[in-house]
Short mmCIF file of C-alpha atoms in Angstrom, two decimals:
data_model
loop_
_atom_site.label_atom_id
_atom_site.label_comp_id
_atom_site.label_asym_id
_atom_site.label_seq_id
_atom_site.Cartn_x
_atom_site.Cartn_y
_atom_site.Cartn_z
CA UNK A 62 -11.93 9.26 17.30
CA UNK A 63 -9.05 7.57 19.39
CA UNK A 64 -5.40 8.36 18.92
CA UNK A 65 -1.66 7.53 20.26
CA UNK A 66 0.87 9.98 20.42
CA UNK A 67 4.55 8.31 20.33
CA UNK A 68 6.63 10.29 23.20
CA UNK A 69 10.17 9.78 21.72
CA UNK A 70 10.02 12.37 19.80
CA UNK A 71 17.34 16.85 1.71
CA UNK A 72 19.68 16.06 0.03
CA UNK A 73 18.83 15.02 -3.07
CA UNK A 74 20.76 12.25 -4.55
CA UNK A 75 20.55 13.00 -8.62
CA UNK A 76 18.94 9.95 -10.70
CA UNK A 77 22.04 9.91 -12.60
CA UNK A 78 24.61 9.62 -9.86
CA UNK A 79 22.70 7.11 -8.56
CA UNK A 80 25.26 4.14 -9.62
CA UNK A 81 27.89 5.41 -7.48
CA UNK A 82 28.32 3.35 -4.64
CA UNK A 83 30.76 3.36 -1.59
CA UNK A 84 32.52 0.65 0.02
CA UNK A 85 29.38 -0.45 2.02
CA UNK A 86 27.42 -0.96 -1.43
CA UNK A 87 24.89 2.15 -0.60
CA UNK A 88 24.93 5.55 -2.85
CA UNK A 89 28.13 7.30 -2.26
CA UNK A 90 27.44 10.41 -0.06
CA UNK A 91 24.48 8.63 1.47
CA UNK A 92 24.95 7.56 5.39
CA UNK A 93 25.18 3.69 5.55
CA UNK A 94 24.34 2.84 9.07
CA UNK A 95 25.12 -0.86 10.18
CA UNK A 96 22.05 -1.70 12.02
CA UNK A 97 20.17 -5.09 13.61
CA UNK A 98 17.00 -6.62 11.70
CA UNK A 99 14.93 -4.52 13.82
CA UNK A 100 16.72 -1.08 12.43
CA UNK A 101 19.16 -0.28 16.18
CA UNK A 102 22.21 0.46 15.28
CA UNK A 103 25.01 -1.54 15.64
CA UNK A 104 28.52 -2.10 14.51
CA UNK A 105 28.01 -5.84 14.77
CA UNK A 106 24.48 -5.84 12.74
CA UNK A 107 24.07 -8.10 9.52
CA UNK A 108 21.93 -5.14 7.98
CA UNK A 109 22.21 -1.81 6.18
CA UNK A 110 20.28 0.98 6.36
CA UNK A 111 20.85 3.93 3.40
CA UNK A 112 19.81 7.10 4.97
CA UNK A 113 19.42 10.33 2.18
CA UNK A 114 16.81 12.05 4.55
CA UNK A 115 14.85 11.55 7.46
CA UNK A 116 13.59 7.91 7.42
CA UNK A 117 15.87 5.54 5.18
CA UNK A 118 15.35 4.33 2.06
CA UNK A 119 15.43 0.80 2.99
CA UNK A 120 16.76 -1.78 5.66
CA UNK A 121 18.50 -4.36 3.62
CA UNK A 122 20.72 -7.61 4.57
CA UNK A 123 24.61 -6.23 4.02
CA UNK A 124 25.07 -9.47 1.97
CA UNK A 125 22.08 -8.69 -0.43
CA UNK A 126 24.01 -5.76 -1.92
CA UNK A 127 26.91 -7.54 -2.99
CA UNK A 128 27.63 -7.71 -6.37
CA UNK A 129 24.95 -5.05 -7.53
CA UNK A 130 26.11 -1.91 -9.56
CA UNK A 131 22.68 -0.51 -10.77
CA UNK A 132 20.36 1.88 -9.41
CA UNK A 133 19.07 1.89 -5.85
CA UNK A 134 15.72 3.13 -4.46
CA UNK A 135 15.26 6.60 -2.86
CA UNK A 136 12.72 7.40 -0.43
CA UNK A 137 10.68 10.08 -1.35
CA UNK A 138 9.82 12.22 1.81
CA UNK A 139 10.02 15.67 1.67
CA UNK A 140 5.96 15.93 2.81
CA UNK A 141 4.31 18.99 2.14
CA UNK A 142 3.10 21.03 5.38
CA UNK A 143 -0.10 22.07 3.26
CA UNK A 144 -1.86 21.70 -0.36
CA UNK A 145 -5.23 22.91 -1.24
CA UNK A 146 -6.28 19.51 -2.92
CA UNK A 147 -7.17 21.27 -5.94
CA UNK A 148 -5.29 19.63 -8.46
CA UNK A 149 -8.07 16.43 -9.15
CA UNK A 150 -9.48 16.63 -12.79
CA UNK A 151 -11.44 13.67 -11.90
CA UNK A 152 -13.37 14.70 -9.10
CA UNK A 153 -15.65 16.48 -11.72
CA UNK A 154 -16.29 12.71 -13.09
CA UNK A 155 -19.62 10.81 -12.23
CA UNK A 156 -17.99 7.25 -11.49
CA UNK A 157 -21.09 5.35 -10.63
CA UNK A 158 -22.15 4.66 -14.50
CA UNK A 159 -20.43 2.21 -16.78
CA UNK A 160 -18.78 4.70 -18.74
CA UNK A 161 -18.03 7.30 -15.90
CA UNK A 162 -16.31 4.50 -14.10
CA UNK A 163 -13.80 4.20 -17.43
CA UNK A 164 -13.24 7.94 -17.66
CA UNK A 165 -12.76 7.74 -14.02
CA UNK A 166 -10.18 5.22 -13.82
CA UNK A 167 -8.37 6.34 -16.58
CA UNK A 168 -8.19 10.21 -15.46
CA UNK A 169 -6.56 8.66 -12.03
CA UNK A 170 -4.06 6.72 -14.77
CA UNK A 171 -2.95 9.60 -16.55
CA UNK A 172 -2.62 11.69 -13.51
CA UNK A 173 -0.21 9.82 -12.11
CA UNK A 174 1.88 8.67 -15.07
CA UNK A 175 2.24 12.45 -16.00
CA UNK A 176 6.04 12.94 -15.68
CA UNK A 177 6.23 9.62 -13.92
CA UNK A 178 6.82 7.49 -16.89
CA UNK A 179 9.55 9.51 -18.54
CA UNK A 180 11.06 8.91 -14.49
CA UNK A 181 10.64 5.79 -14.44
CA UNK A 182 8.59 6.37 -11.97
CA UNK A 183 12.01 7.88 -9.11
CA UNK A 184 9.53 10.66 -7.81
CA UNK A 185 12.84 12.89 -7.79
CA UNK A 186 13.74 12.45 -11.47
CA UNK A 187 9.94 13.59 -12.66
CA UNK A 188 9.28 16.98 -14.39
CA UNK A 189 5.93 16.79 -13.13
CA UNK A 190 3.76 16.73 -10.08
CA UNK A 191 5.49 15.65 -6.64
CA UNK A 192 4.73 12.15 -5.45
CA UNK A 193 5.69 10.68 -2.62
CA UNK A 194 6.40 7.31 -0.82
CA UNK A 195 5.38 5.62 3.01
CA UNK A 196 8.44 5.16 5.13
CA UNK A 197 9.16 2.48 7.61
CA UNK A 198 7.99 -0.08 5.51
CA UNK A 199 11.41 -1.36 5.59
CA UNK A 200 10.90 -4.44 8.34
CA UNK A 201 9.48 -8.17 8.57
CA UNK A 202 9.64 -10.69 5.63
CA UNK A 203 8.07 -8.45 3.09
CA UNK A 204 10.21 -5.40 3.45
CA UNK A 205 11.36 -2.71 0.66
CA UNK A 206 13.68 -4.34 -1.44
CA UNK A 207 16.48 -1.62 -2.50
CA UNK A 208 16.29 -1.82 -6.12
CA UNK A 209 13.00 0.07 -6.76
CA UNK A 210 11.41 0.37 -3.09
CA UNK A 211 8.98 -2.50 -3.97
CA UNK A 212 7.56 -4.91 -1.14
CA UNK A 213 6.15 -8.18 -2.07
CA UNK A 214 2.53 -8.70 -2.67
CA UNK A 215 0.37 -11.88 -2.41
CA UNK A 216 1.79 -14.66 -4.96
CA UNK A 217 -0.33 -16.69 -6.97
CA UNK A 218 -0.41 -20.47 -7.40
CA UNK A 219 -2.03 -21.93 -11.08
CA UNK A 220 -4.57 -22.52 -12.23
CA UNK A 221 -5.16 -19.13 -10.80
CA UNK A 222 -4.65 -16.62 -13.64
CA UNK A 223 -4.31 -19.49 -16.04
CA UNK A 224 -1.19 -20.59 -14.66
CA UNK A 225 -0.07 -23.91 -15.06
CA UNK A 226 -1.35 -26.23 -11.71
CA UNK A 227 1.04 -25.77 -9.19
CA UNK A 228 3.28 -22.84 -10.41
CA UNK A 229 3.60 -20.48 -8.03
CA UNK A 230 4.49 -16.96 -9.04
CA UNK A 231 5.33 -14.19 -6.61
CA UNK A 232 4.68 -10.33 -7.54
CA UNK A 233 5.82 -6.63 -5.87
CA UNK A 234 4.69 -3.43 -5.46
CA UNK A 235 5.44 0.38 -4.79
CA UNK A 236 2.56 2.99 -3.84
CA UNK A 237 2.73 6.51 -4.26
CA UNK A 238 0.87 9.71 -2.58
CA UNK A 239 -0.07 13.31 -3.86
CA UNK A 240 0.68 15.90 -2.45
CA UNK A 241 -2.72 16.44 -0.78
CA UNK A 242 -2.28 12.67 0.93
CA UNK A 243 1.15 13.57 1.71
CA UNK A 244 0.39 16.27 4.40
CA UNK A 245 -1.05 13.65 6.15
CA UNK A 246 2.09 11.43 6.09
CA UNK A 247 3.91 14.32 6.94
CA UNK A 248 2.03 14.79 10.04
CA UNK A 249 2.05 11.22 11.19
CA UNK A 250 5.14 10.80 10.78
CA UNK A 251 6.69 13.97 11.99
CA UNK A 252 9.08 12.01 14.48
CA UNK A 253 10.39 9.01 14.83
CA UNK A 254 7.35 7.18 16.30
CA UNK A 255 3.76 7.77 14.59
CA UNK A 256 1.02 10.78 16.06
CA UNK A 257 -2.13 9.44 15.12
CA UNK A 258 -4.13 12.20 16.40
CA UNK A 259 -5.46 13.15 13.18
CA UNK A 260 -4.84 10.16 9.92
CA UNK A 261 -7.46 10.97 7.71
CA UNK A 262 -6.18 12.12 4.43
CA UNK A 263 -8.04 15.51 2.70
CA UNK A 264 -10.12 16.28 -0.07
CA UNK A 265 -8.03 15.60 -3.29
CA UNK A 266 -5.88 12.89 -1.99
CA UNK A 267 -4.82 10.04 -4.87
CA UNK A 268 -2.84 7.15 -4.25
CA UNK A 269 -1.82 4.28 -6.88
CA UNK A 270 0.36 1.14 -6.82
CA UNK A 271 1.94 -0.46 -9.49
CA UNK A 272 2.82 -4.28 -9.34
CA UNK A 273 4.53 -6.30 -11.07
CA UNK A 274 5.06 -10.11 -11.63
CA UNK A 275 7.84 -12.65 -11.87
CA UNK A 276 5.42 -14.98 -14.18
CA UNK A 277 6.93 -16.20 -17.10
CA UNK A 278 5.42 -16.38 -20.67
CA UNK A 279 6.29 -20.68 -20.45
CA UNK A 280 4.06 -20.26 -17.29
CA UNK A 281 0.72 -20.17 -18.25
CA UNK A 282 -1.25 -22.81 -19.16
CA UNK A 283 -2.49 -22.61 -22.46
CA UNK A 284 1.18 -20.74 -23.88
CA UNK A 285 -0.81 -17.12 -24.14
CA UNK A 286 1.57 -14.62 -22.52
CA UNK A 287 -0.96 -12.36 -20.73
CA UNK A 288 2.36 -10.03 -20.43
CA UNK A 289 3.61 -9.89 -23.46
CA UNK A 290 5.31 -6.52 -24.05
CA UNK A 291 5.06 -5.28 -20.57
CA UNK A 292 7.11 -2.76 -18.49
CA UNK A 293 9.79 -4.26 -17.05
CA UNK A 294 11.37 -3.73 -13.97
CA UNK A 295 14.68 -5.93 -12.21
CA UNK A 296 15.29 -6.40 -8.49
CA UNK A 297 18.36 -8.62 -7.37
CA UNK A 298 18.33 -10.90 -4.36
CA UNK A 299 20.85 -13.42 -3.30
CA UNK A 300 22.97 -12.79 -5.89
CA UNK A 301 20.58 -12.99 -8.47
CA UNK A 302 18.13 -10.48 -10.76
CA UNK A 303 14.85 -11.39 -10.90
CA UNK A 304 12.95 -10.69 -14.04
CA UNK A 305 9.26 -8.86 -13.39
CA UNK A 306 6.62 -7.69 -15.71
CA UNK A 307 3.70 -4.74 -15.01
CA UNK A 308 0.55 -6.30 -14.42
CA UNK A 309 -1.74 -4.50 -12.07
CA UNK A 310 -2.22 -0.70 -11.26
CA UNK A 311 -4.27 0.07 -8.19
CA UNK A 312 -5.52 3.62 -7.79
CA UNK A 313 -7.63 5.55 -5.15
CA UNK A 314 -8.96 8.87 -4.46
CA UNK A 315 -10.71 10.22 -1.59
CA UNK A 316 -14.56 10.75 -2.28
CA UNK A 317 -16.24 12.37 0.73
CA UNK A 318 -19.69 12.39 -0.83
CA UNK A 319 -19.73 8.49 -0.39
CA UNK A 320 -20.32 6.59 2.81
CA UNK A 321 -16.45 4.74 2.85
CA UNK A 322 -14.67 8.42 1.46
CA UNK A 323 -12.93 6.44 -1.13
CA UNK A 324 -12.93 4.96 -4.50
CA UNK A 325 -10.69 2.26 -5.73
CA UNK A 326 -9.81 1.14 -8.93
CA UNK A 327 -8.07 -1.64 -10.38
CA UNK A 328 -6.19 -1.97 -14.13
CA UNK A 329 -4.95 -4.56 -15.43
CA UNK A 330 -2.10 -5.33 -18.59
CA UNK A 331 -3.65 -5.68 -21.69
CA UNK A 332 -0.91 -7.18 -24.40
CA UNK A 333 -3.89 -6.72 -27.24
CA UNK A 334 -3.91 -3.20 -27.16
CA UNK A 335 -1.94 -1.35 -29.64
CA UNK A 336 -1.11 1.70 -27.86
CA UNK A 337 2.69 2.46 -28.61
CA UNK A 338 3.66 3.12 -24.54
CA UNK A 339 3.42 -0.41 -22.81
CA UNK A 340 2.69 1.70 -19.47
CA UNK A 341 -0.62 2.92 -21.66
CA UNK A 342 -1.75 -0.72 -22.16
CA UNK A 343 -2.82 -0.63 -18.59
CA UNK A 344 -7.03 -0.97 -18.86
CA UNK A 345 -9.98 -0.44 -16.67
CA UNK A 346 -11.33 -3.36 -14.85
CA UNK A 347 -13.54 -1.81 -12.53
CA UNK A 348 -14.36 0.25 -9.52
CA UNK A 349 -16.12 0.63 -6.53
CA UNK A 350 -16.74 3.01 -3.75
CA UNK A 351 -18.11 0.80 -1.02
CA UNK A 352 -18.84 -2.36 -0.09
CA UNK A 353 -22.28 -3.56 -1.37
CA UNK A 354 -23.18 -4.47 2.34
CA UNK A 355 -25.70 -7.21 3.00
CA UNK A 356 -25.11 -8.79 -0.47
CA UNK A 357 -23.78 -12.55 -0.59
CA UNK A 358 -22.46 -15.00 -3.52
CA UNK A 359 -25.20 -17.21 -3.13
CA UNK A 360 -27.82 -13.91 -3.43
CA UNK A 361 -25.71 -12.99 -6.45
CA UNK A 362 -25.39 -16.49 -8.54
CA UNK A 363 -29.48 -17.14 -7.74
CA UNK A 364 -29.98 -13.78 -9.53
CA UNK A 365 -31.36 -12.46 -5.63
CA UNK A 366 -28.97 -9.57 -5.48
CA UNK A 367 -26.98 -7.24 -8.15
CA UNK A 368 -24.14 -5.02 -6.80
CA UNK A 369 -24.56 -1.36 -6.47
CA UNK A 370 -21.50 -0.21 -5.76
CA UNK A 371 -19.04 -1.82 -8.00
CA UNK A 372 -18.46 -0.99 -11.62
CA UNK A 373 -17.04 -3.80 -13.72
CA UNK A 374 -15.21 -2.34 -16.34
CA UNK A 375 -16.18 -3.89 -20.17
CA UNK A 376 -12.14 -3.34 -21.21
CA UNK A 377 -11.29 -5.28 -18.72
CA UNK A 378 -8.97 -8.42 -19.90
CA UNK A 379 -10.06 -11.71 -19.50
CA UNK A 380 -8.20 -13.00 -17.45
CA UNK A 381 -8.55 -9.94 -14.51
CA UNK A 382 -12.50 -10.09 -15.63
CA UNK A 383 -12.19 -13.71 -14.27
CA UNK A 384 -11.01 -13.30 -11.25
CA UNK A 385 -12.76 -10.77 -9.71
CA UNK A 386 -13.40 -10.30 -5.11
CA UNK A 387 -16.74 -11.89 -3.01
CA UNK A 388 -19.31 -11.90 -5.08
CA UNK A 389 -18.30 -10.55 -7.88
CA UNK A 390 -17.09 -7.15 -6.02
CA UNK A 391 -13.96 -5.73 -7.59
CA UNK A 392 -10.49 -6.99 -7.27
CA UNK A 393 -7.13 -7.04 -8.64
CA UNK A 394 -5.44 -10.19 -10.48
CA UNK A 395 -2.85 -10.32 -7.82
CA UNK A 396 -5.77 -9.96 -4.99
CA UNK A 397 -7.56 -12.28 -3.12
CA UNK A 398 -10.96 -13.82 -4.54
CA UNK A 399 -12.53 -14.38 -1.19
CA UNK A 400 -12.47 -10.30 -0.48
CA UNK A 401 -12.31 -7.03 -2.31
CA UNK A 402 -10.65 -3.44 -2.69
CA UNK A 403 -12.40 -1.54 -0.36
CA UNK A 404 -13.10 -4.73 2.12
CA UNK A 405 -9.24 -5.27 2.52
CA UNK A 406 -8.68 -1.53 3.00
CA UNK A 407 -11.25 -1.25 5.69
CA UNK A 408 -9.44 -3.09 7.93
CA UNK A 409 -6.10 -0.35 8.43
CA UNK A 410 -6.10 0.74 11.76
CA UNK A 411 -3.90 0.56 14.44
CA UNK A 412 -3.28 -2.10 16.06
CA UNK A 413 -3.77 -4.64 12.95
CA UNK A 414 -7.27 -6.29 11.70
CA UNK A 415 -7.18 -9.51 9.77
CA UNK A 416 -8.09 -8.03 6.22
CA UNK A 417 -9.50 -11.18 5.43
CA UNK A 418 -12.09 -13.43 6.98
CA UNK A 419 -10.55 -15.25 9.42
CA UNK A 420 -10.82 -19.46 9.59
CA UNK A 421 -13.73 -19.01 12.55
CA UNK A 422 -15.91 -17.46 9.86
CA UNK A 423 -17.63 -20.33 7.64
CA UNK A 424 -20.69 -18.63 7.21
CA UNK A 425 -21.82 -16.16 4.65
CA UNK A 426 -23.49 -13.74 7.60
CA UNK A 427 -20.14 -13.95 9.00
CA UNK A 428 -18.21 -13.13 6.44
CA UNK A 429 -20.12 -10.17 5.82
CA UNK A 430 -18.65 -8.49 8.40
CA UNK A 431 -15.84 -7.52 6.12
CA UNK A 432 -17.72 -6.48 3.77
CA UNK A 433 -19.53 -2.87 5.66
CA UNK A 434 -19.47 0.41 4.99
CA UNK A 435 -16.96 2.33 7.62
CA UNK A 436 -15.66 6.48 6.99
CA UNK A 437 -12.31 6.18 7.26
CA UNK A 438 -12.50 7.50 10.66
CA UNK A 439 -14.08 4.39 11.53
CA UNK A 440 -11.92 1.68 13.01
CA UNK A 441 -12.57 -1.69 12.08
CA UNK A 442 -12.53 -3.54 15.31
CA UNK A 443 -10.70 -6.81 16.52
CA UNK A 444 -11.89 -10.49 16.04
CA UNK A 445 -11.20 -13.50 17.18
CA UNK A 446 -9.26 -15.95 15.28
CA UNK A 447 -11.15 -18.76 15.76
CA UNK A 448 -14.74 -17.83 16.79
CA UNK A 449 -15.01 -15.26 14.45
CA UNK A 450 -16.57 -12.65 17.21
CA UNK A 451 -15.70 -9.14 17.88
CA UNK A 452 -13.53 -8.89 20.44
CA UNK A 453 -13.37 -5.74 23.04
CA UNK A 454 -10.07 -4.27 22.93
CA UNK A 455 -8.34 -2.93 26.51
CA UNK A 456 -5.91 -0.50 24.20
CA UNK A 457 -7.66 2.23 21.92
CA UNK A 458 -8.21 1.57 18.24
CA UNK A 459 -7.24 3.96 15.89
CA UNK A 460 -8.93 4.09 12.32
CA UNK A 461 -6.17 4.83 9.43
CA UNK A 462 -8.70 6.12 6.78
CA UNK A 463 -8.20 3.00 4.42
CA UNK A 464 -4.57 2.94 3.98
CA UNK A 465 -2.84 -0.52 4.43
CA UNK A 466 0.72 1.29 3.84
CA UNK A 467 0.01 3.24 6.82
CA UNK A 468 -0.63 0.67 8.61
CA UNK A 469 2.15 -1.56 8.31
CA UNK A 470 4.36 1.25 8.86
CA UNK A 471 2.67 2.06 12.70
CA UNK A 472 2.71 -1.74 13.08
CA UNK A 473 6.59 -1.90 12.25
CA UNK A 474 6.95 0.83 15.18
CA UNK A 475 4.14 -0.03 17.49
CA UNK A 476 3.70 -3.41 17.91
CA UNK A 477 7.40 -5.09 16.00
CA UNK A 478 9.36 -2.19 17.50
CA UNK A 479 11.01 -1.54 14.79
CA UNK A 480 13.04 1.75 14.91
CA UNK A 481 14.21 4.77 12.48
CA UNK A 482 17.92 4.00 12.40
CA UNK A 483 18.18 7.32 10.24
CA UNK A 484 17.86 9.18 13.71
CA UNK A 485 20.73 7.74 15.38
CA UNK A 486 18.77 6.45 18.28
CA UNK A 487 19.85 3.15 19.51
CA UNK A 488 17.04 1.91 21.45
CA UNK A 489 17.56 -1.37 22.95
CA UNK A 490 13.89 -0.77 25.58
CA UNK A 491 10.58 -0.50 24.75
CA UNK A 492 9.26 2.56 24.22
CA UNK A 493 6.15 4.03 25.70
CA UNK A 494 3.51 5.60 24.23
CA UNK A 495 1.49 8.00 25.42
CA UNK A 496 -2.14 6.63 24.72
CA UNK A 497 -5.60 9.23 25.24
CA UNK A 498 -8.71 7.10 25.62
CA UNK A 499 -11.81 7.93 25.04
CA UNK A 500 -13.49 10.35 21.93
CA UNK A 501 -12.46 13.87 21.37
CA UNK A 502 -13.09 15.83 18.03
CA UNK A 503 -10.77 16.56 15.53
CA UNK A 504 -8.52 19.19 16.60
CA UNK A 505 -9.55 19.54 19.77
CA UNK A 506 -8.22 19.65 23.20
CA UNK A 507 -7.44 15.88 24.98
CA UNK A 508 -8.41 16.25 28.47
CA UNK A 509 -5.33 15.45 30.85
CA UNK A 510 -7.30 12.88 32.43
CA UNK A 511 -7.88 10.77 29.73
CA UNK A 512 -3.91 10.06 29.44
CA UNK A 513 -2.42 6.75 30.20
CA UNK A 514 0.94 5.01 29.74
CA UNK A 515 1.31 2.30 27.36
CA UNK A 516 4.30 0.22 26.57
#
């Protein structure tokens, strides 16, 4: 394992005072920090930062909260130090058969709506379990809006999804932790710059994203609203509110006793079922805990090859059964057909992978080099744009167990330089980073000699 060490070293806002605002537009009581793009303070910066804790709650353009009066996001980051990863009913499930995968899938979807629903899913308004939120995601053009903490996701252009040709509809998201995979935000991010000594997250770790979509029912193609009756969320942006409707759920729990340590899942909306609680509507489309290496579309439509490690569910809607990852493996409606859940989260390490095939690789053999099956302690690797080779990095590479949130967090502070403007630092130089080549084991001591200065 390789690691970088950064050198530079709660109030709780009520849900229902969380209308109040102050003269700056942020919560009243909250600090509201004028800050640059890039999160440095600065009297003559166009953004705001709302700081209730240690990392803020978002980095938003001052002019973007004019004119709203309804709730705003709050970062949920009081980490635990510790938590025995004992509270996973579905770890006693067998996922790898058809129906296993269901009862799988839908144990992780009532575990996390538990309390979360009646919260409206504001981690600090729920009477249940604690969940918990990645900071510094709060930079670049897909940063935390301030509404509900969501960041966008890939949009979709018809007839994907049976939208009308041409209609393009974009789509956000917010992830949550346990407690279990929040001791290992915690220690990451236990300053202002990440430690990435140790990023695997423990036994009984669970994460799941909702998303939601700005797709219209006069949208689709063939006037079916695949929505119809969804959760729905607002956000506002240039003056505006922008209507969005649930559509995807991702969910993931840490599996050591497969070769990735992780199963995904994917639901999907499902307007024909008759549950009263929209949120409950959400249904299985599939699983899978790695990435059926070696096995290629062509293998697949010939009849050559079946999958072995993907579970298509038989609830899933059409139109998510439709538009499934490589071969068949499993996706999300909002993901990418030419890859798949666990391909795309292979890639998070530090510094950043393409999580896609890149425009060098026109082969099937290439491609498959997305598609393997790497522990989480595993980095990816680097590749070349345009040849579509590995490429030796100079700088370690640091494997972030499957988690894409962490990694566009170190990114914002690594490689953007991107700063915590919570912390009252004002750093106009780069900072350095103390960076220990070489392999050590987990825990152990990093010989002195093995240090070097990066910047």
């Amino acid at each position: 394992m390789r690691a970088i060490i950064g050198l530079v070293a709660l109030l709780v806002t009520p849900a229902s005072l969380s209308m109040a605002k102050d003269a700056t537009g942020c919560v009243a009581g909250s600090r509201c920090i004028t800050v640059t793009k890039d999160g440095n303070p600065n009297p003559s910066g166009t953004f705001v930062a709302q700081c209730r804790g240690k990392f803020p709650d978002f980095v938003v353009p001052q002019e973007r909260l004019t004119g709203w009066s309804g709730q705003m996001f709050e970062l949920a980051q009081n980490y635990p130090p510790s938590d025995p990863g004992t509270d996973a009913p579905w770890r006693t499930i067998d996922f790898r058969t058809p129906q296993g995968a269901d009862a799988y899938i839908l144990a992780l979807r009532d575990y996390a709506f538990d309390g979360m629903i009646e919260a409206d899913f504001k981690p600090e308004a729920s009477s249940g379990r604690r969940w918990y939120h990645m900071p510094m995601m709060n930079f670049g053009p897909v940063s935390r809006e301030f509404v509900h903490g969501l960041t966008e996701e890939r949009a979709v252009t018809g007839p994907e999804l049976g939208l009308k040709p041409g209609t393009r509809i974009r789509n956000f998201a917010v992830g949550f932790y346990n407690a279990a995979a929040a001791t290992t935000i915690g220690k990451v991010w236990a300053s202002d710059d990440p430690n990435l000594i140790n990023t695997s997250f423990p036994a009984g770790s669970m994460s799941f994203k909702i998303l939601f979509s700005a797709v219209k029912p006069s949208d689709f193609a063939d006037g079916v609203d695949r929505l119809a009756g969804a959760p729905t969320w607002q956000i506002y942006e240039n003056g505006q509110t922008i209507d969005l409707r649930l559509m995807q759920m991702d969910v993931a729990a840490a599996a050591p006793d497969t070769q990735t340590g992780w199963v995904f899942g994917t639901l999907a909306y499902d307007a024909s079922v008759p549950d009263p609680s929209p949120w409950r509507r959400m249904r299985p489309v599939g699983l899978s805990w790695g990435n059926d290496e070696g096995v290629k579309p062509s293998e697949v439509s010939a009849g050559l090859k079946t999958l072995h490690e993907t579970v298509v569910s038989s609830l899933a809607p059409a139109y998510a059964a439709q538009h499934l990852g490589w071969a068949g493996r499993m996706n999300g409606p909002v993901d990418n057909p030419i890859s798949g859940c666990i391909s795309c989260h292979g890639t998070a390490q530090s510094p950043r992978a393409p999580i896609f095939p890149v425009a060098g690789c026109t082969s099937e053999d290439q491609k498959l080099h997305w598609f393997r099956n790497l522990p989480g302690t595993v980095a990816f690797g680097l590749v070349d744009q345009t040849t579509c080779q590995a490429v030796q990095s100079t700088d370690p590479i640091v494997a972030l167990d499957y988690s894409l949130q962490m990694a566009v967090a170190v990114q914002n502070v690594i490689q953007f330089h991107d700063v915590n403007p919570c912390s009252g630092q004002n750093i106009t130089q780069p900072r350095i980073f103390r960076v220990w080549k070489g392999d050590f084991p987990v825990g152990g001591e990093i010989p002195p000699e093995n240090e070097r200065i990066h910047r």
